[in-house]
Amino acid sequence: MVNYFSSDFKLGILGGGQLGKMLLTETQKFDIYTCVLDAAKDAPCANICDEFHVGSLLDFDTVYNFGKQVNTLTIEIENVNVDALEKLEHEGIKVYPSSKTIRIIQNKAKQKLFYVDHNIPTAEFSRFAYSDEIKTAINHESIGFPFVWKSAQFGYDGTGVKIVRTQADLDTLPNVECITEKLIPFKNELAVIVSRNVNGDLKTYPVVEMEFHPEANQVEYVICPARISEDVTKKAEGIALKVAEAFKHVGLLAVELFLTENDEILVNEVAPRPHNSGHYSIEASYTSQFEQHIRAILNLPLGDTSSKVCGVMVNLVGDENYTGNVVYENMESILKMDGVTPHIYGKKVTKPFRKMGHVTIVHKDINEARKVAETVKNTIRVISS
Amino acid sequence: MVNYFSSDFKLGILGGGQLGKMLLTETQKFDIYTCVLDAAKDAPCANICDEFHVGSLLDFDTVYNFGKQVNTLTIEIENVNVDALEKLEHEGIKVYPSSKTIRIIQNKAKQKLFYVDHNIPTAEFSRFAYSDEIKTAINHESIGFPFVWKSAQFGYDGTGVKIVRTQADLDTLPNVECITEKLIPFKNELAVIVSRNVNGDLKTYPVVEMEFHPEANQVEYVICPARISEDVTKKAEGIALKVAEAFKHVGLLAVELFLTENDEILVNEVAPRPHNSGHYSIEASYTSQFEQHIRAILNLPLGDTSSKVCGVMVNLVGDENYTGNVVYENMESILKMDGVTPHIYGKKVTKPFRKMGHVTIVHKDINEARKVAETVKNTIRVISS
């Protein structure tokens, strides 16, 4: 086998943001040589990898030329040039996740059709080449208000997702390829991270519970383990495994799920990489999701996904009233609390709801952890100087 | 207060080896701007800090000029130019640990006298300006064989320490300033890491048990918690705290202790920095020793030093029969074992007994962890290609 733990092996990462940064913690631990590509010269990964390359993740030549220099290529964000990845695969570069998987996931319409084709439960949807066509569908009463509108391409962190209740809402939508989904009243949003290595070995992380920020449509708390019944847990894990196997995925696959009011589980969407819903694992799990992603794409044995302690994660997002050089107000107060670990991503400028970091709270008792998490949330503020 | 979490603050680290590398994992997590000085351009820290400077840690001008650019300066190794640190302190740079403390610890004779002055129990010793003078002492029967010889200066990782049993052994000693110690039959070697911040807040890590490699005089296993009585634990913690307070130490102080056959505790020596005996804390503790060192020197609240799970650490030292480009044999076999985390320091060349990395084994049951640690030890080999 290749000796990953020597400089004759190079790992490439597309994207130098916070997920890349947390992956680098693990490559540093294993002394794996890393090359990172990002469009921003001051990206969080810029100073902490072996080679940092500045360039667009969406430009064919940039991604192709970057990929040619490495042995194995992975991503920390899905919005990359997939044609370049496909060419690299044909030329023998190991690309995980595969271009095929990323191509499906990049487009929400394709992603939904994939679920249908593989008998994976998901919310009813309609597909439109342009948002304009939704109006016709409404006139023919094939769909009705309210519904969820999702841009097919480049949705990320809740951008490109809107709840449409009225004709007026409808008129504000960009006229792009999109899907509409039935607005499902759900009890709970859950997520399961599945890890699968090149051999096809599979391990799932515990089911987590997600609480969303009402306005920003971003996760506010991730709670591990989810406070749900054994039956629901089994059902959620089963569906997540089915999705990972359908993709023949290599690496981590974060599967976001809705738990409906009648305990039905529907796949919302997936991310083929380490995910916000797994950040708690750095402090709480025997193997962090970032280490597990590295193990999976290098075809190493998968680590233990169980937890040492319970964990709750709080996202640190920019206060909606501040834009400018970031300041973390009351950082010292949260550092006084036991089991509290802040992660600061290193973005210089804060904007309303921008993900600037996260805080993990661990405790032997999940309810205690959840209480402390609320105090953390109400104490620290991400503002500007 | 200074906003550590912004680029207007610079932390300097003297030494870019494995301890520096593990400190950088924490500064990355907190997004603290770091400058590292090391003599080796390919030191483990070279590519993972904000500014890497190449130069001698023992040269006054190099250390002084490096230190002038930072706000707070710390060390990962004691063998640095202390005069430069003293000048930097006078010019308002925060230096933790202080030049005074490092000066005492750098010289084993001074260190032993410090313990005597502060009524800290330590093995009986004699001090010599030159090893030659030991012969006279033997002729006058003020000391006798066997005894432990320690070079006063620049002892590190067991270098500069010899057990002298015969006149022949005595003749092989370098003729330098040194101390001799009574050879004490001890049951056990223990260590306690004490953390103290600028405010003087104190927290101790649990007492750990150390097992040494017979030939290399390097730690082979570190076991947390130590399998000792409650009384011995209390006594060890009390003595460690007394040492840290005597130094008015800021940062981490690793206190190495002997447990004698009659359950007496003697201070062997101390290290004013993160220490091999605390590596287990990365996986096992609520707050790793490296994060705690950063918290202490930045005068942040100290983190919880208790453990999530039990931990055993195994040093990965170069096989005595190999010198050359390092290869980690059977790495995949140990990655198959639950709760096993290798740390590879990134030194390109292995030498007999050179510290190349370590492996942490965590488990809810300390005896299980110890068993797995032995399997790890007997499985992985550090050889050359």
PDB file of N, CA and C in Angstrom, chain A residues 196-275:
ATOM      1  N   ARG A 196     -17.944   5.439   5.125  1.00  0.00           N
ATOM      2  CA  ARG A 196     -17.729   4.247   4.291  1.00  0.00           C
ATOM      3  C   ARG A 196     -16.345   4.373   3.656  1.00  0.00           C
ATOM      4  N   ASN A 197     -15.499   3.358   3.820  1.00  0.00           N
ATOM      5  CA  ASN A 197     -14.170   3.444   3.212  1.00  0.00           C
ATOM      6  C   ASN A 197     -14.168   2.759   1.844  1.00  0.00           C
ATOM      7  N   VAL A 198     -13.008   2.761   1.180  1.00  0.00           N
ATOM      8  CA  VAL A 198     -12.924   2.256  -0.197  1.00  0.00           C
ATOM      9  C   VAL A 198     -13.306   0.767  -0.257  1.00  0.00           C
ATOM     10  N   ASN A 199     -12.960   0.029   0.797  1.00  0.00           N
ATOM     11  CA  ASN A 199     -13.347  -1.396   0.874  1.00  0.00           C
ATOM     12  C   ASN A 199     -14.843  -1.599   1.006  1.00  0.00           C
ATOM     13  N   GLY A 200     -15.577  -0.543   1.364  1.00  0.00           N
ATOM     14  CA  GLY A 200     -17.014  -0.673   1.581  1.00  0.00           C
ATOM     15  C   GLY A 200     -17.393  -0.934   3.026  1.00  0.00           C
ATOM     16  N   ASP A 201     -16.414  -0.900   3.931  1.00  0.00           N
ATOM     17  CA  ASP A 201     -16.764  -0.999   5.362  1.00  0.00           C
ATOM     18  C   ASP A 201     -17.603   0.210   5.739  1.00  0.00           C
ATOM     19  N   LEU A 202     -18.635  -0.023   6.548  1.00  0.00           N
ATOM     20  CA  LEU A 202     -19.576   1.041   6.919  1.00  0.00           C
ATOM     21  C   LEU A 202     -19.659   1.204   8.430  1.00  0.00           C
ATOM     22  N   LYS A 203     -19.700   2.453   8.887  1.00  0.00           N
ATOM     23  CA  LYS A 203     -19.996   2.728  10.292  1.00  0.00           C
ATOM     24  C   LYS A 203     -20.814   4.000  10.365  1.00  0.00           C
ATOM     25  N   THR A 204     -21.872   3.980  11.207  1.00  0.00           N
ATOM     26  CA  THR A 204     -22.680   5.191  11.373  1.00  0.00           C
ATOM     27  C   THR A 204     -22.374   5.824  12.721  1.00  0.00           C
ATOM     28  N   TYR A 205     -22.403   7.140  12.743  1.00  0.00           N
ATOM     29  CA  TYR A 205     -22.356   7.884  14.012  1.00  0.00           C
ATOM     30  C   TYR A 205     -23.747   7.862  14.613  1.00  0.00           C
ATOM     31  N   PRO A 206     -23.866   8.115  15.905  1.00  0.00           N
ATOM     32  CA  PRO A 206     -25.190   8.132  16.529  1.00  0.00           C
ATOM     33  C   PRO A 206     -26.110   9.163  15.861  1.00  0.00           C
ATOM     34  N   VAL A 207     -27.411   8.906  15.909  1.00  0.00           N
ATOM     35  CA  VAL A 207     -28.387   9.857  15.366  1.00  0.00           C
ATOM     36  C   VAL A 207     -28.346  11.125  16.220  1.00  0.00           C
ATOM     37  N   VAL A 208     -28.251  12.279  15.556  1.00  0.00           N
ATOM     38  CA  VAL A 208     -28.271  13.547  16.283  1.00  0.00           C
ATOM     39  C   VAL A 208     -29.548  14.309  15.967  1.00  0.00           C
ATOM     40  N   GLU A 209     -29.861  15.221  16.865  1.00  0.00           N
ATOM     41  CA  GLU A 209     -31.065  16.036  16.808  1.00  0.00           C
ATOM     42  C   GLU A 209     -30.604  17.453  16.469  1.00  0.00           C
ATOM     43  N   MET A 210     -31.303  18.108  15.541  1.00  0.00           N
ATOM     44  CA  MET A 210     -30.897  19.455  15.162  1.00  0.00           C
ATOM     45  C   MET A 210     -31.991  20.459  15.488  1.00  0.00           C
ATOM     46  N   GLU A 211     -31.582  21.553  16.102  1.00  0.00           N
ATOM     47  CA  GLU A 211     -32.510  22.656  16.340  1.00  0.00           C
ATOM     48  C   GLU A 211     -32.070  23.812  15.466  1.00  0.00           C
ATOM     49  N   PHE A 212     -32.983  24.329  14.669  1.00  0.00           N
ATOM     50  CA  PHE A 212     -32.643  25.377  13.708  1.00  0.00           C
ATOM     51  C   PHE A 212     -32.943  26.765  14.224  1.00  0.00           C
ATOM     52  N   HIS A 213     -32.124  27.740  13.787  1.00  0.00           N
ATOM     53  CA  HIS A 213     -32.406  29.146  14.038  1.00  0.00           C
ATOM     54  C   HIS A 213     -33.561  29.553  13.113  1.00  0.00           C
ATOM     55  N   PRO A 214     -34.626  30.091  13.667  1.00  0.00           N
ATOM     56  CA  PRO A 214     -35.811  30.375  12.863  1.00  0.00           C
ATOM     57  C   PRO A 214     -35.542  31.256  11.647  1.00  0.00           C
ATOM     58  N   GLU A 215     -34.793  32.360  11.833  1.00  0.00           N
ATOM     59  CA  GLU A 215     -34.599  33.272  10.686  1.00  0.00           C
ATOM     60  C   GLU A 215     -33.539  32.774   9.712  1.00  0.00           C
ATOM     61  N   ALA A 216     -32.391  32.389  10.276  1.00  0.00           N
ATOM     62  CA  ALA A 216     -31.237  32.138   9.405  1.00  0.00           C
ATOM     63  C   ALA A 216     -31.331  30.791   8.704  1.00  0.00           C
ATOM     64  N   ASN A 217     -32.272  29.943   9.128  1.00  0.00           N
ATOM     65  CA  ASN A 217     -32.353  28.591   8.606  1.00  0.00           C
ATOM     66  C   ASN A 217     -30.991  27.905   8.690  1.00  0.00           C
ATOM     67  N   GLN A 218     -30.314  28.113   9.820  1.00  0.00           N
ATOM     68  CA  GLN A 218     -29.047  27.438  10.093  1.00  0.00           C
ATOM     69  C   GLN A 218     -29.210  26.679  11.400  1.00  0.00           C
ATOM     70  N   VAL A 219     -28.459  25.594  11.536  1.00  0.00           N
ATOM     71  CA  VAL A 219     -28.534  24.799  12.758  1.00  0.00           C
ATOM     72  C   VAL A 219     -28.045  25.636  13.943  1.00  0.00           C
ATOM     73  N   GLU A 220     -28.806  25.645  15.020  1.00  0.00           N
ATOM     74  CA  GLU A 220     -28.427  26.410  16.206  1.00  0.00           C
ATOM     75  C   GLU A 220     -27.824  25.474  17.264  1.00  0.00           C
ATOM     76  N   TYR A 221     -28.474  24.313  17.502  1.00  0.00           N
ATOM     77  CA  TYR A 221     -27.942  23.295  18.408  1.00  0.00           C
ATOM     78  C   TYR A 221     -27.933  21.954  17.689  1.00  0.00           C
ATOM     79  N   VAL A 222     -26.864  21.195  17.879  1.00  0.00           N
ATOM     80  CA  VAL A 222     -26.861  19.785  17.477  1.00  0.00           C
ATOM     81  C   VAL A 222     -26.694  18.981  18.757  1.00  0.00           C
ATOM     82  N   ILE A 223     -27.570  18.008  18.962  1.00  0.00           N
ATOM     83  CA  ILE A 223     -27.616  17.278  20.228  1.00  0.00           C
ATOM     84  C   ILE A 223     -27.322  15.808  19.980  1.00  0.00           C
ATOM     85  N   CYS A 224     -26.277  15.287  20.633  1.00  0.00           N
ATOM     86  CA  CYS A 224     -25.900  13.884  20.463  1.00  0.00           C
ATOM     87  C   CYS A 224     -25.800  13.191  21.815  1.00  0.00           C
ATOM     88  N   PRO A 225     -26.552  12.131  22.066  1.00  0.00           N
ATOM     89  CA  PRO A 225     -27.464  11.483  21.127  1.00  0.00           C
ATOM     90  C   PRO A 225     -28.818  12.204  21.070  1.00  0.00           C
ATOM     91  N   ALA A 226     -29.553  11.993  19.961  1.00  0.00           N
ATOM     92  CA  ALA A 226     -30.898  12.549  19.825  1.00  0.00           C
ATOM     93  C   ALA A 226     -31.796  11.929  20.892  1.00  0.00           C
ATOM     94  N   ARG A 227     -32.709  12.734  21.409  1.00  0.00           N
ATOM     95  CA  ARG A 227     -33.633  12.239  22.448  1.00  0.00           C
ATOM     96  C   ARG A 227     -34.870  11.670  21.770  1.00  0.00           C
ATOM     97  N   ILE A 228     -34.685  10.497  21.160  1.00  0.00           N
ATOM     98  CA  ILE A 228     -35.762   9.839  20.389  1.00  0.00           C
ATOM     99  C   ILE A 228     -35.829   8.367  20.792  1.00  0.00           C
ATOM    100  N   SER A 229     -36.907   7.721  20.359  1.00  0.00           N
ATOM    101  CA  SER A 229     -37.109   6.310  20.736  1.00  0.00           C
ATOM    102  C   SER A 229     -36.128   5.398  19.996  1.00  0.00           C
ATOM    103  N   GLU A 230     -35.963   4.192  20.543  1.00  0.00           N
ATOM    104  CA  GLU A 230     -35.092   3.178  19.950  1.00  0.00           C
ATOM    105  C   GLU A 230     -35.559   2.843  18.524  1.00  0.00           C
ATOM    106  N   ASP A 231     -36.868   2.766  18.355  1.00  0.00           N
ATOM    107  CA  ASP A 231     -37.422   2.443  17.021  1.00  0.00           C
ATOM    108  C   ASP A 231     -37.043   3.497  15.993  1.00  0.00           C
ATOM    109  N   VAL A 232     -37.260   4.760  16.358  1.00  0.00           N
ATOM    110  CA  VAL A 232     -36.953   5.850  15.425  1.00  0.00           C
ATOM    111  C   VAL A 232     -35.457   5.844  15.115  1.00  0.00           C
ATOM    112  N   THR A 233     -34.645   5.607  16.155  1.00  0.00           N
ATOM    113  CA  THR A 233     -33.190   5.554  15.972  1.00  0.00           C
ATOM    114  C   THR A 233     -32.826   4.502  14.930  1.00  0.00           C
ATOM    115  N   LYS A 234     -33.342   3.297  15.112  1.00  0.00           N
ATOM    116  CA  LYS A 234     -33.039   2.194  14.186  1.00  0.00           C
ATOM    117  C   LYS A 234     -33.475   2.554  12.771  1.00  0.00           C
ATOM    118  N   LYS A 235     -34.695   3.128  12.657  1.00  0.00           N
ATOM    119  CA  LYS A 235     -35.228   3.466  11.342  1.00  0.00           C
ATOM    120  C   LYS A 235     -34.325   4.506  10.664  1.00  0.00           C
ATOM    121  N   ALA A 236     -33.912   5.526  11.430  1.00  0.00           N
ATOM    122  CA  ALA A 236     -33.067   6.599  10.882  1.00  0.00           C
ATOM    123  C   ALA A 236     -31.722   6.037  10.407  1.00  0.00           C
ATOM    124  N   GLU A 237     -31.109   5.184  11.238  1.00  0.00           N
ATOM    125  CA  GLU A 237     -29.817   4.591  10.862  1.00  0.00           C
ATOM    126  C   GLU A 237     -29.958   3.747   9.607  1.00  0.00           C
ATOM    127  N   GLY A 238     -31.035   2.979   9.542  1.00  0.00           N
ATOM    128  CA  GLY A 238     -31.271   2.101   8.386  1.00  0.00           C
ATOM    129  C   GLY A 238     -31.384   2.896   7.092  1.00  0.00           C
ATOM    130  N   ILE A 239     -32.124   3.985   7.146  1.00  0.00           N
ATOM    131  CA  ILE A 239     -32.310   4.810   5.946  1.00  0.00           C
ATOM    132  C   ILE A 239     -30.987   5.473   5.550  1.00  0.00           C
ATOM    133  N   ALA A 240     -30.240   5.962   6.529  1.00  0.00           N
ATOM    134  CA  ALA A 240     -28.951   6.619   6.243  1.00  0.00           C
ATOM    135  C   ALA A 240     -27.989   5.632   5.577  1.00  0.00           C
ATOM    136  N   LEU A 241     -27.934   4.405   6.106  1.00  0.00           N
ATOM    137  CA  LEU A 241     -27.064   3.382   5.514  1.00  0.00           C
ATOM    138  C   LEU A 241     -27.492   3.087   4.081  1.00  0.00           C
ATOM    139  N   LYS A 242     -28.801   3.036   3.854  1.00  0.00           N
ATOM    140  CA  LYS A 242     -29.325   2.742   2.517  1.00  0.00           C
ATOM    141  C   LYS A 242     -28.872   3.827   1.525  1.00  0.00           C
ATOM    142  N   VAL A 243     -28.898   5.089   1.968  1.00  0.00           N
ATOM    143  CA  VAL A 243     -28.478   6.191   1.092  1.00  0.00           C
ATOM    144  C   VAL A 243     -26.989   6.060   0.757  1.00  0.00           C
ATOM    145  N   ALA A 244     -26.162   5.806   1.782  1.00  0.00           N
ATOM    146  CA  ALA A 244     -24.707   5.695   1.561  1.00  0.00           C
ATOM    147  C   ALA A 244     -24.393   4.544   0.612  1.00  0.00           C
ATOM    148  N   GLU A 245     -25.116   3.441   0.774  1.00  0.00           N
ATOM    149  CA  GLU A 245     -24.870   2.282  -0.098  1.00  0.00           C
ATOM    150  C   GLU A 245     -25.356   2.565  -1.513  1.00  0.00           C
ATOM    151  N   ALA A 246     -26.480   3.285  -1.637  1.00  0.00           N
ATOM    152  CA  ALA A 246     -27.000   3.625  -2.977  1.00  0.00           C
ATOM    153  C   ALA A 246     -25.968   4.449  -3.757  1.00  0.00           C
ATOM    154  N   PHE A 247     -25.294   5.350  -3.064  1.00  0.00           N
ATOM    155  CA  PHE A 247     -24.262   6.175  -3.719  1.00  0.00           C
ATOM    156  C   PHE A 247     -22.949   5.410  -3.868  1.00  0.00           C
ATOM    157  N   LYS A 248     -22.829   4.228  -3.238  1.00  0.00           N
ATOM    158  CA  LYS A 248     -21.520   3.566  -3.107  1.00  0.00           C
ATOM    159  C   LYS A 248     -20.491   4.614  -2.661  1.00  0.00           C
ATOM    160  N   HIS A 249     -20.911   5.371  -1.679  1.00  0.00           N
ATOM    161  CA  HIS A 249     -20.159   6.543  -1.251  1.00  0.00           C
ATOM    162  C   HIS A 249     -18.836   6.155  -0.604  1.00  0.00           C
ATOM    163  N   VAL A 250     -17.800   6.970  -0.808  1.00  0.00           N
ATOM    164  CA  VAL A 250     -16.540   6.810  -0.074  1.00  0.00           C
ATOM    165  C   VAL A 250     -16.235   8.113   0.651  1.00  0.00           C
ATOM    166  N   GLY A 251     -16.073   8.012   1.956  1.00  0.00           N
ATOM    167  CA  GLY A 251     -15.843   9.181   2.808  1.00  0.00           C
ATOM    168  C   GLY A 251     -16.989   9.275   3.796  1.00  0.00           C
ATOM    169  N   LEU A 252     -17.284  10.494   4.209  1.00  0.00           N
ATOM    170  CA  LEU A 252     -18.432  10.706   5.098  1.00  0.00           C
ATOM    171  C   LEU A 252     -19.627  11.146   4.273  1.00  0.00           C
ATOM    172  N   LEU A 253     -20.794  10.672   4.665  1.00  0.00           N
ATOM    173  CA  LEU A 253     -22.046  11.161   4.084  1.00  0.00           C
ATOM    174  C   LEU A 253     -22.956  11.570   5.244  1.00  0.00           C
ATOM    175  N   ALA A 254     -23.242  12.864   5.312  1.00  0.00           N
ATOM    176  CA  ALA A 254     -24.155  13.373   6.344  1.00  0.00           C
ATOM    177  C   ALA A 254     -25.562  13.364   5.779  1.00  0.00           C
ATOM    178  N   VAL A 255     -26.452  12.595   6.385  1.00  0.00           N
ATOM    179  CA  VAL A 255     -27.815  12.437   5.888  1.00  0.00           C
ATOM    180  C   VAL A 255     -28.767  13.201   6.815  1.00  0.00           C
ATOM    181  N   GLU A 256     -29.371  14.258   6.279  1.00  0.00           N
ATOM    182  CA  GLU A 256     -30.320  15.064   7.052  1.00  0.00           C
ATOM    183  C   GLU A 256     -31.711  14.492   6.871  1.00  0.00           C
ATOM    184  N   LEU A 257     -32.427  14.305   7.973  1.00  0.00           N
ATOM    185  CA  LEU A 257     -33.710  13.615   7.968  1.00  0.00           C
ATOM    186  C   LEU A 257     -34.784  14.449   8.649  1.00  0.00           C
ATOM    187  N   PHE A 258     -36.013  14.300   8.170  1.00  0.00           N
ATOM    188  CA  PHE A 258     -37.172  14.845   8.873  1.00  0.00           C
ATOM    189  C   PHE A 258     -37.866  13.716   9.606  1.00  0.00           C
ATOM    190  N   LEU A 259     -38.235  13.965  10.850  1.00  0.00           N
ATOM    191  CA  LEU A 259     -39.093  13.032  11.579  1.00  0.00           C
ATOM    192  C   LEU A 259     -40.494  13.647  11.581  1.00  0.00           C
ATOM    193  N   THR A 260     -41.408  13.035  10.834  1.00  0.00           N
ATOM    194  CA  THR A 260     -42.748  13.630  10.685  1.00  0.00           C
ATOM    195  C   THR A 260     -43.568  13.386  11.949  1.00  0.00           C
ATOM    196  N   GLU A 261     -44.723  14.041  11.994  1.00  0.00           N
ATOM    197  CA  GLU A 261     -45.557  13.935  13.196  1.00  0.00           C
ATOM    198  C   GLU A 261     -46.066  12.514  13.412  1.00  0.00           C
ATOM    199  N   ASN A 262     -46.146  11.726  12.342  1.00  0.00           N
ATOM    200  CA  ASN A 262     -46.520  10.318  12.544  1.00  0.00           C
ATOM    201  C   ASN A 262     -45.306   9.381  12.495  1.00  0.00           C
ATOM    202  N   ASP A 263     -44.157   9.906  12.980  1.00  0.00           N
ATOM    203  CA  ASP A 263     -42.923   9.111  13.109  1.00  0.00           C
ATOM    204  C   ASP A 263     -42.437   8.460  11.818  1.00  0.00           C
ATOM    205  N   GLU A 264     -42.755   9.084  10.719  1.00  0.00           N
ATOM    206  CA  GLU A 264     -42.208   8.660   9.434  1.00  0.00           C
ATOM    207  C   GLU A 264     -40.872   9.394   9.281  1.00  0.00           C
ATOM    208  N   ILE A 265     -39.910   8.759   8.620  1.00  0.00           N
ATOM    209  CA  ILE A 265     -38.627   9.427   8.392  1.00  0.00           C
ATOM    210  C   ILE A 265     -38.430   9.670   6.904  1.00  0.00           C
ATOM    211  N   LEU A 266     -38.116  10.921   6.563  1.00  0.00           N
ATOM    212  CA  LEU A 266     -37.896  11.318   5.167  1.00  0.00           C
ATOM    213  C   LEU A 266     -36.496  11.904   5.036  1.00  0.00           C
ATOM    214  N   VAL A 267     -35.812  11.567   3.932  1.00  0.00           N
ATOM    215  CA  VAL A 267     -34.504  12.169   3.687  1.00  0.00           C
ATOM    216  C   VAL A 267     -34.718  13.592   3.178  1.00  0.00           C
ATOM    217  N   ASN A 268     -34.086  14.565   3.835  1.00  0.00           N
ATOM    218  CA  ASN A 268     -34.154  15.945   3.363  1.00  0.00           C
ATOM    219  C   ASN A 268     -33.073  16.162   2.309  1.00  0.00           C
ATOM    220  N   GLU A 269     -31.817  16.153   2.738  1.00  0.00           N
ATOM    221  CA  GLU A 269     -30.711  16.230   1.778  1.00  0.00           C
ATOM    222  C   GLU A 269     -29.467  15.646   2.413  1.00  0.00           C
ATOM    223  N   VAL A 270     -28.431  15.476   1.601  1.00  0.00           N
ATOM    224  CA  VAL A 270     -27.197  14.884   2.109  1.00  0.00           C
ATOM    225  C   VAL A 270     -26.019  15.792   1.776  1.00  0.00           C
ATOM    226  N   ALA A 271     -24.938  15.624   2.551  1.00  0.00           N
ATOM    227  CA  ALA A 271     -23.671  16.304   2.268  1.00  0.00           C
ATOM    228  C   ALA A 271     -22.577  15.233   2.235  1.00  0.00           C
ATOM    229  N   PRO A 272     -21.795  15.172   1.160  1.00  0.00           N
ATOM    230  CA  PRO A 272     -20.800  14.105   0.982  1.00  0.00           C
ATOM    231  C   PRO A 272     -19.440  14.454   1.574  1.00  0.00           C
ATOM    232  N   ARG A 273     -19.432  14.811   2.860  1.00  0.00           N
ATOM    233  CA  ARG A 273     -18.224  15.376   3.497  1.00  0.00           C
ATOM    234  C   ARG A 273     -18.500  15.527   4.986  1.00  0.00           C
ATOM    235  N   PRO A 274     -17.459  15.905   5.771  1.00  0.00           N
ATOM    236  CA  PRO A 274     -17.724  16.248   7.169  1.00  0.00           C
ATOM    237  C   PRO A 274     -18.786  17.342   7.216  1.00  0.00           C
ATOM    238  N   HIS A 275     -19.557  17.352   8.295  1.00  0.00           N
ATOM    239  CA  HIS A 275     -20.757  18.190   8.313  1.00  0.00           C
ATOM    240  C   HIS A 275     -20.930  18.833   9.681  1.00  0.00           C
TER     241      HIS A 275
END
